[in-house]
Coordinates of C-alpha atoms and ligand atoms in Angstrom, one line a residue:
X1 CA 20.5 96.0 -124.8
X2 CA 21.6 93.8 -127.7
X3 CA 21.2 90.7 -125.6
X4 CA 17.7 91.8 -124.6
X5 CA 16.7 92.5 -128.2
X6 CA 18.2 89.2 -129.3
X7 CA 16.1 87.4 -126.6
X8 CA 12.9 89.2 -127.5
X9 CA 13.4 88.7 -131.2
X10 CA 13.9 85.0 -130.6
X11 CA 10.7 84.9 -128.6
X12 CA 8.8 86.8 -131.2
X13 CA 10.0 84.5 -134.0
X14 CA 9.0 81.5 -131.9
X15 CA 5.4 82.8 -131.5
X16 CA 5.2 83.8 -135.1
X17 CA 5.4 87.6 -134.7
X18 CA 7.4 89.7 -137.1
X19 CA 9.4 92.4 -135.3
X20 CA 12.0 93.1 -137.9
X21 CA 12.0 94.5 -141.4
X22 CA 12.1 91.8 -144.0
X23 CA 13.8 92.9 -147.1
X24 CA 12.5 92.2 -150.6
X25 CA 14.7 90.9 -153.4
X26 CA 17.6 92.8 -154.9
X27 CA 17.3 96.5 -155.5
X28 CA 19.2 99.5 -154.2
X29 CA 16.5 101.8 -153.0
X30 CA 15.6 102.3 -150.2
X31 CA 19.1 103.0 -148.9
X32 CA 18.5 101.2 -145.6
X33 CA 16.8 97.9 -145.3
X34 CA 17.2 96.8 -141.7
X35 CA 15.3 99.7 -140.0
X36 CA 12.8 102.3 -141.2
X37 CA 14.3 105.7 -141.9
X38 CA 12.7 109.1 -142.6
X39 CA 13.4 112.7 -143.3
X40 CA 16.8 112.6 -145.1
X41 CA 19.3 115.3 -144.6
X42 CA 22.5 114.7 -146.6
X43 CA 25.8 116.6 -145.9
X44 CA 28.9 116.4 -148.1
X45 CA 32.1 116.5 -146.1
X46 CA 35.7 115.4 -147.0
X47 CA 34.7 113.1 -149.9
X48 CA 31.8 111.4 -148.2
X49 CA 28.1 111.9 -148.0
X50 CA 26.8 111.9 -144.4
X51 CA 23.1 111.2 -144.3
X52 CA 21.1 112.2 -141.2
X53 CA 17.7 110.6 -140.8
X54 CA 14.9 110.0 -138.4
X55 CA 14.0 106.5 -137.3
X56 CA 10.4 105.3 -137.5
X57 CA 9.8 102.6 -135.0
X58 CA 8.7 99.1 -136.2
X59 CA 4.9 98.7 -136.4
X60 CA 4.5 102.4 -135.7
X61 CA 1.0 103.9 -136.1
X62 CA 2.1 107.5 -135.6
X63 CA 5.3 109.5 -136.1
X64 CA 6.7 107.7 -133.1
X65 CA 10.3 108.7 -133.3
X66 CA 12.8 108.7 -130.5
X67 CA 16.2 109.0 -132.1
X68 CA 18.1 110.2 -135.1
X69 CA 20.5 108.0 -137.2
X70 CA 23.6 108.7 -139.3
X71 CA 24.8 106.8 -142.4
X72 CA 27.6 107.6 -144.8
X73 CA 28.8 106.7 -148.3
X74 CA 31.7 107.5 -150.6
X75 CA 30.0 106.0 -153.6
X76 CA 26.2 106.6 -153.2
X77 CA 25.5 102.8 -153.4
X78 CA 27.1 101.4 -150.2
X79 CA 26.1 103.0 -147.0
X80 CA 27.8 102.6 -143.6
X81 CA 25.6 102.5 -140.5
X82 CA 26.9 104.8 -137.8
X83 CA 24.1 104.1 -135.4
X84 CA 22.3 106.7 -133.4
X85 CA 24.6 109.5 -132.1
X86 CA 21.7 111.8 -131.0
X87 CA 18.3 111.0 -129.5
X88 CA 15.5 112.7 -127.4
X89 CA 17.7 111.9 -124.4
X90 CA 20.4 114.2 -125.7
X91 CA 18.0 117.1 -124.9
X92 CA 17.0 117.0 -121.3
X93 CA 14.1 119.4 -122.0
X94 CA 12.7 117.3 -124.9
X95 CA 9.6 115.2 -124.4
X96 CA 8.9 113.5 -127.8
X97 CA 9.0 113.6 -131.6
X98 CA 12.6 113.3 -132.9
X99 CA 11.5 114.7 -136.3
X100 CA 13.1 116.2 -139.4
X101 CA 16.4 118.1 -139.0
X102 CA 19.6 119.0 -140.8
X103 CA 23.3 119.1 -140.0
X104 CA 26.0 121.4 -141.2
X105 CA 29.7 121.9 -140.6
X106 CA 31.3 125.1 -139.6
X107 CA 34.9 125.6 -138.3
X108 CA 35.4 121.9 -137.8
X109 CA 32.3 121.4 -135.7
X110 CA 29.0 119.8 -136.8
X111 CA 25.7 121.4 -135.8
X112 CA 22.5 119.3 -136.1
X113 CA 19.3 121.3 -135.9
X114 CA 16.2 119.3 -135.0
X115 CA 12.6 119.8 -133.9
X116 CA 11.3 118.2 -130.7
X117 CA 8.3 118.8 -128.5
X118 CA 9.4 120.3 -125.2
X119 CA 8.4 119.1 -121.8
X120 CA 7.7 122.7 -120.7
X121 CA 5.4 123.8 -123.5
X122 CA 4.2 120.6 -125.1
X123 CA 4.9 122.4 -128.4
X124 CA 7.7 121.9 -131.0
X125 CA 10.9 123.9 -130.6
X126 CA 14.2 123.7 -132.5
X127 CA 17.2 122.3 -130.6
X128 CA 20.8 122.1 -131.7
X129 CA 23.3 119.3 -131.2
X130 CA 27.0 119.8 -131.6
X131 CA 29.9 117.4 -132.3
X132 CA 33.5 117.3 -133.4
X133 CA 32.7 114.6 -135.8
X134 CA 30.0 114.2 -138.5
X135 CA 29.1 110.8 -136.9
X136 CA 28.9 112.2 -133.4
X137 CA 28.3 111.7 -130.6
X138 CA 26.3 114.9 -130.4
X139 CA 25.6 116.8 -127.2
X140 CA 23.0 119.5 -126.6
X141 CA 24.9 122.7 -127.6
X142 CA 23.0 125.1 -125.3
X143 CA 20.9 123.1 -122.9
X144 CA 17.6 124.7 -124.1
X145 CA 15.7 125.3 -127.3
X146 CA 17.5 127.5 -129.8
X147 CA 14.3 128.9 -131.1
X148 CA 10.7 128.2 -130.4
X149 CA 7.5 129.2 -132.2
X150 CA 5.6 125.9 -132.1
X151 CA 6.8 124.8 -135.6
X152 CA 9.0 122.1 -137.1
X153 CA 11.5 121.0 -139.7
X154 CA 14.6 123.2 -139.6
X155 CA 16.9 123.6 -142.6
X156 CA 20.2 125.4 -142.4
X157 CA 22.4 127.2 -145.0
X158 CA 25.6 129.3 -144.8
X159 CA 25.7 131.9 -147.5
X160 CA 28.9 132.9 -149.4
X161 CA 29.3 136.0 -147.2
X162 CA 29.4 133.8 -144.1
X163 CA 25.9 134.6 -142.9
X164 CA 24.1 131.5 -141.8
X165 CA 20.3 131.1 -142.0
X166 CA 18.0 128.7 -140.2
X167 CA 14.6 128.2 -141.8
X168 CA 11.7 126.1 -140.6
X169 CA 8.0 125.8 -140.3
X170 CA 4.6 124.2 -140.7
X171 CA 2.2 125.9 -141.3
X172 CA 4.3 129.1 -141.6
X173 CA 7.8 129.5 -143.0
X174 CA 10.2 131.4 -140.7
X175 CA 13.9 132.1 -140.5
X176 CA 16.6 133.5 -138.2
X177 CA 20.0 134.8 -139.0
X178 CA 22.4 132.6 -137.0
X179 CA 25.5 134.1 -135.5
X180 CA 28.8 132.7 -136.5
X181 CA 28.8 130.5 -133.3
X182 CA 25.8 128.7 -135.0
X183 CA 24.1 128.3 -131.6
X184 CA 22.6 131.8 -131.2
X185 CA 20.9 134.3 -133.6
X186 CA 20.4 138.0 -134.1
X187 CA 17.4 140.0 -135.1
X188 CA 14.5 137.9 -134.0
X189 CA 12.3 135.5 -135.9
X190 CA 11.3 136.6 -139.4
X191 CA 8.3 135.3 -141.4
X192 CA 8.6 134.6 -145.1
X193 CA 5.4 135.7 -146.8
X194 CA 3.6 132.7 -148.1
X195 CA 2.3 134.1 -151.4
X196 CA 0.8 132.1 -154.2
X197 CA 3.4 133.6 -156.5
X198 CA 6.1 132.4 -154.2
X199 CA 4.8 129.0 -153.2
X200 CA 2.1 128.0 -155.7
X201 CA -1.7 127.8 -155.3
X202 CA -3.5 125.2 -153.1
X203 CA -7.1 124.7 -153.6
X204 CA -9.7 123.4 -151.1
X205 CA -8.1 124.6 -147.9
X206 CA -8.8 128.3 -147.1
X207 CA -6.3 128.1 -144.2
X208 CA -3.4 127.0 -146.5
X209 CA -3.7 129.0 -149.7
X210 CA -0.2 128.1 -150.9
X211 CA 1.3 124.7 -151.7
X212 CA 4.0 125.1 -149.0
X213 CA 3.4 122.4 -146.3
X214 CA 6.6 121.6 -144.4
X215 CA 10.1 120.2 -144.7
X216 CA 11.9 123.1 -146.4
X217 CA 15.4 122.4 -147.8
X218 CA 17.1 125.7 -148.6
X219 CA 20.5 125.9 -150.5
X220 CA 22.4 128.1 -153.0
X221 CA 23.7 126.8 -156.3
X222 CA 25.3 128.9 -159.1
X223 CA 24.1 132.1 -157.4
X224 CA 20.4 131.0 -157.2
X225 CA 18.7 130.2 -153.9
X226 CA 16.4 127.1 -153.9
X227 CA 13.7 126.2 -151.4
X228 CA 12.6 122.6 -152.0
X229 CA 9.7 121.6 -149.8
X230 CA 6.9 119.1 -149.1
X231 CA 3.9 120.5 -150.8
X232 CA 0.2 120.1 -150.3
X233 CA -1.3 117.7 -147.8
X234 CA -2.1 114.8 -147.9
X235 CA -0.5 113.1 -149.7
X236 CA 2.4 115.4 -150.2
X237 CA 4.5 116.0 -153.3
X238 CA 7.8 117.8 -153.5
X239 CA 7.7 121.3 -155.0
X240 CA 10.3 124.1 -155.1
X241 CA 10.8 127.8 -155.3
X242 CA 13.8 130.0 -156.2
X243 CA 14.9 133.4 -155.2
X244 CA 17.7 135.8 -156.0
X245 CA 18.5 136.1 -152.3
X246 CA 18.3 134.1 -149.1
X247 CA 15.2 135.8 -147.8
X248 CA 13.3 136.2 -151.0
X249 CA 11.4 137.2 -153.0
X250 CA 10.6 133.6 -153.8
X251 CA 9.0 132.3 -157.1
X252 CA 7.2 129.0 -157.3
X253 CA 8.9 126.8 -159.9
X254 CA 6.8 123.6 -159.9
X255 CA 7.1 119.9 -159.0
X256 CA 10.3 118.1 -158.2
X257 CA 8.8 114.8 -157.3
X258 CA 5.1 113.9 -157.8
X259 CA 3.1 112.2 -155.1
X260 CA 4.3 108.6 -155.2
X261 CA 5.4 105.8 -152.9
X262 CA 2.8 104.9 -150.3
X263 CA 3.8 107.4 -147.7
X264 CA 1.6 110.4 -147.3
X265 CA 4.5 112.6 -146.3
X266 CA 7.7 113.1 -148.3
X267 CA 10.8 115.1 -147.4
X268 CA 13.6 116.5 -149.6
X269 CA 17.4 116.7 -149.4
X270 CA 19.5 117.9 -152.3
X271 CA 23.3 117.7 -152.8
X272 CA 26.1 117.8 -155.4
X273 CA 28.6 115.0 -154.9
X274 CA 31.6 113.9 -157.1
X275 CA 30.3 115.8 -160.1
X276 CA 26.6 114.7 -160.0
X277 CA 23.4 116.0 -158.3
X278 CA 21.3 113.8 -156.0
X279 CA 17.8 114.1 -154.6
X280 CA 16.9 112.3 -151.4
X281 CA 13.4 111.6 -150.3
X282 CA 11.4 109.0 -148.3
X283 CA 8.6 106.6 -149.1
X284 CA 7.0 103.4 -147.8
X285 CA 8.9 101.0 -149.9
X286 CA 10.0 98.3 -147.4
X287 CA 7.7 95.5 -146.4
X288 CA 5.4 96.8 -143.7
X289 CA 6.1 100.3 -145.0
X290 CA 3.7 103.2 -145.1
X291 CA 3.1 106.7 -143.7
X292 CA 4.6 105.9 -140.3
X293 CA 7.1 103.3 -141.4
X294 CA 9.1 105.1 -144.0
X295 CA 12.4 104.6 -145.8
X296 CA 14.9 107.0 -147.3
X297 CA 15.8 106.7 -150.9
X298 CA 17.9 108.6 -153.5
X299 CA 17.9 109.5 -157.2
X300 CA 20.6 111.0 -159.4
X301 CA 19.5 114.0 -161.5
X302 CA 20.8 116.8 -163.7
X303 CA 19.7 120.4 -163.4
X304 CA 18.3 121.9 -166.6
X305 CA 20.6 124.5 -168.3
X306 CA 18.6 127.4 -166.8
X307 CA 19.0 125.9 -163.3
X308 CA 15.5 124.5 -163.0
X309 CA 15.0 121.1 -161.5
X310 CA 13.5 118.3 -163.7
X311 CA 10.7 116.1 -162.5
X312 CA 12.3 113.2 -160.6
X313 CA 10.5 109.9 -160.1
X314 CA 11.0 107.4 -157.3
X315 CA 12.8 104.2 -158.4
X316 CA 14.0 100.9 -156.9
X317 CA 17.2 101.0 -158.9
X318 CA 18.6 104.2 -157.3
X319 CA 21.7 105.9 -158.7
X320 CA 24.7 104.3 -160.4
X321 CA 27.8 104.0 -158.3
X322 CA 29.8 107.3 -158.0
X323 CA 33.0 105.4 -157.2
X324 CA 34.4 101.9 -156.6
X325 CA 34.9 100.3 -153.2
X326 CA 38.5 99.2 -152.2
X327 CA 38.4 95.6 -150.8
X328 CA 42.0 95.7 -149.8
X329 CA 41.5 98.1 -146.9
X330 CA 39.4 97.4 -143.9
X331 CA 35.7 97.8 -144.6
X332 CA 33.0 97.8 -142.0
X333 CA 30.6 94.9 -142.2
X334 CA 27.8 97.5 -141.8
X335 CA 28.8 99.1 -145.1
X336 CA 26.0 97.7 -147.1
X337 CA 24.6 98.1 -150.6
X338 CA 21.7 95.8 -149.8
X339 CA 21.2 93.8 -146.6
X340 CA 18.8 90.8 -146.4
X341 CA 17.7 89.6 -143.0
X342 CA 20.5 91.2 -141.0
X343 CA 20.4 93.9 -138.4
X344 CA 23.1 96.1 -136.7
X345 CA 24.0 97.1 -133.2
X346 CA 26.7 99.0 -131.4
X347 CA 30.0 97.0 -131.3
X348 CA 32.3 96.6 -128.2
X349 CA 35.1 97.4 -130.6
X350 CA 33.6 100.7 -131.6
X351 CA 31.2 101.7 -134.2
X352 CA 28.5 99.2 -135.2
X353 CA 28.5 95.5 -136.1
X354 CA 26.2 93.4 -138.1
X355 CA 24.2 90.9 -136.0
X356 CA 21.0 88.9 -135.6
X357 CA 22.2 86.8 -138.6
X358 CA 20.3 83.7 -139.6
X359 CA 21.1 81.0 -142.2
X360 CA 20.7 82.5 -145.7
X361 CA 21.0 86.1 -144.7
X362 CA 23.4 88.1 -146.8
X363 CA 25.0 91.5 -147.4
X364 CA 25.5 92.9 -150.9
X365 CA 28.4 95.3 -151.4
X366 CA 28.3 97.0 -154.8
X367 CA 31.0 97.9 -157.3
X368 CA 34.0 96.3 -155.5
X369 CA 37.3 96.9 -157.3
X370 CA 39.2 93.6 -157.0
X371 CA 41.6 94.4 -159.9
X372 CA 43.9 91.5 -160.7
X373 CA 42.4 89.3 -158.1
X374 CA 42.0 88.7 -154.3
X375 CA 43.7 85.7 -152.7
X376 CA 42.4 85.9 -149.1
X377 CA 39.4 87.1 -147.1
X378 CA 39.6 88.1 -143.5
X379 CA 36.7 89.0 -141.3
X380 CA 36.2 89.9 -137.7
X381 CA 33.5 87.8 -136.2
X382 CA 31.9 86.8 -132.8
X383 CA 29.6 83.9 -132.1
X384 CA 28.2 81.7 -129.3
X385 CA 27.8 78.7 -131.7
X386 CA 30.2 76.7 -133.8
X387 CA 29.6 75.5 -137.3
X388 CA 28.6 78.6 -139.1
X389 CA 30.4 80.2 -142.0
X390 CA 30.7 83.3 -144.1
X391 CA 30.4 82.5 -147.8
X392 CA 32.2 84.9 -150.1
X393 CA 30.2 85.1 -153.4
X394 CA 30.2 87.4 -156.4
X395 CA 27.4 88.7 -158.6
X396 CA 24.4 87.4 -156.6
X397 CA 23.5 85.8 -153.3
X398 CA 23.6 82.4 -155.1
X399 CA 26.5 83.5 -157.3
X400 CA 29.8 81.6 -157.6
X401 CA 31.5 80.8 -154.2
X402 CA 34.9 82.4 -154.1
X403 CA 35.7 81.2 -150.6
X404 CA 34.2 80.1 -147.3
X405 CA 35.4 81.2 -143.8
X406 CA 34.4 79.0 -140.9
X407 CA 33.4 80.9 -137.8
X408 CA 34.2 79.3 -134.4
X409 CA 32.4 79.8 -131.1
X410 CA 34.2 82.8 -129.7
X411 CA 32.5 82.6 -126.3
X412 CA 30.3 85.7 -126.7
X413 CA 28.4 87.9 -129.2
X414 CA 31.0 90.6 -128.5
X415 CA 34.1 88.4 -128.1
X416 CA 35.8 89.1 -131.4
X417 CA 38.3 87.1 -133.4
X418 CA 39.6 87.3 -136.9
X419 CA 39.2 84.4 -139.4
X420 CA 41.0 84.1 -142.8
X421 CA 40.3 81.9 -145.7
X422 CA 41.6 81.6 -149.3
X423 CA 39.5 83.0 -152.2
X424 CA 39.7 82.8 -155.9
X425 CA 37.8 84.1 -159.0
X426 CA 37.4 87.6 -157.6
X427 CA 38.8 89.9 -160.3
X428 CA 37.8 93.1 -161.9
X429 CA 35.0 95.3 -160.5
X430 CA 31.9 93.4 -159.4
X431 CA 29.3 93.1 -156.6
X432 CA 30.3 91.1 -153.6
X433 CA 27.9 89.0 -151.5
X434 CA 28.7 87.9 -148.0
X435 CA 26.2 85.1 -147.4
X436 CA 25.9 83.5 -144.0
X437 CA 25.2 79.8 -143.5
X438 CA 24.8 77.4 -140.6
X439 CA 22.1 75.9 -138.5
X440 CA 19.1 77.4 -136.7
X441 CA 19.1 80.6 -134.6
X442 CA 21.6 83.4 -134.7
X443 CA 24.9 82.3 -136.3
X444 CA 27.4 85.1 -135.9
X445 CA 28.2 88.8 -135.7
X446 CA 30.5 90.5 -138.1
X447 CA 32.4 93.7 -137.4
X448 CA 34.6 94.2 -140.5
X449 CA 36.3 92.5 -143.4
X450 CA 39.3 92.9 -145.7
X451 CA 40.7 91.0 -148.7
X452 CA 44.3 90.3 -149.4
X453 CA 46.1 89.9 -152.8
X454 CA 49.3 88.5 -154.0
X455 CA 52.1 91.0 -153.6
Ligands
FUB501 O1 8.9 112.7 -139.6 C1 8.0 113.5 -138.9 C2 7.5 114.6 -139.8 O2 6.9 114.0 -140.9 C3 8.6 115.5 -140.3 O3 9.0 116.4 -139.4 C4 7.9 116.1 -141.5 O4 8.7 116.7 -142.4 C5 7.2 114.8 -142.1 O5 8.1 114.1 -142.9

């Protein structure tokens, strides 16, 4: 698969086509630069944020989505690519449209609710994947749709009393009470009344009198229930309603994020993590980006004292780091603050590796805590060409060179070896840049890296 893609990318480059996403200069939103991502669904688990997204295909002219992707971060600025642990192929009954879902943990298992169009009906239904790990792999939990009424965009919440709710819908808003197994429900499908008091007033569309459009994100915080949703169409903005209970009555509270960002859809995801609140959304911020080539981004925000949500604007800066990154333990090469020119692929050593690297490509890793100073840099690499190197720089892609590791021809793009080189000048907490240099064509693959220090 990787070899095939490498071949076709080379051919495309040769004939002047652009198949891959080309990243603009330094910024930290959107979160992912090497593929288009959409429909963010963050989950906090064991000190990390796991971010579940859809994947808009390159050059897409519709919501052409075949797989979901998972990313994770411990600091909100560096995100690890966990690849695609669930796709349309996971569900034998699914035909198309790997659209917006959400994952949740219960009793050590991870349940990922997603909408897909079924082969049997040609209409959307909600499926559920299950895994023992937040990064998968996920399998079809029940071998058929969990619930089906021709609508999309599930969101899931477990209330303090243990009752789980699955909400979804466009144009309606429905919910079921999930049983504790999380893969069945009791009591049938319930419809939430879409009143203007509950969901605001839309003008100009007699069929859609309220602002509610799609993409609900339901959660509970300090005893108040929130439903943050994509409002109006099109273009959408993000609005929200609150309620004293999980099933209403809902009261419309206003705008969370105005219409911005060159995608006519938007999609919310809200979490608290390491003492701060974060709002995830998508836009068309990458080169080639738009309504069908979207990118997930995130902003930090603070609730007002009364629990209402302030208006949040899209930014390219994104949130400040919520933590430092430890360079003295093994870090995946695909843990990235900003990647320029690189791509990722499944690694023969497990997880993902960074690949498709050309001269001048680089990876920025933010807020790296070097402390008193690093003395060595080790990285796990593979290559079919000699003469390339990994430049270890700080502060910028053209910043001071702390060291340079030569990469040999290892005999294959998945034939891995570790190379080590001395480094100096890396002290304190700063941004790290791994910049790749060499001749023409693809230079090397990188699987992980780790610094050493004087003992
Ligand atoms: O990504 C496909 C669809 O677009 C989602 O299901 C909606 O929420 C909208 O973002």
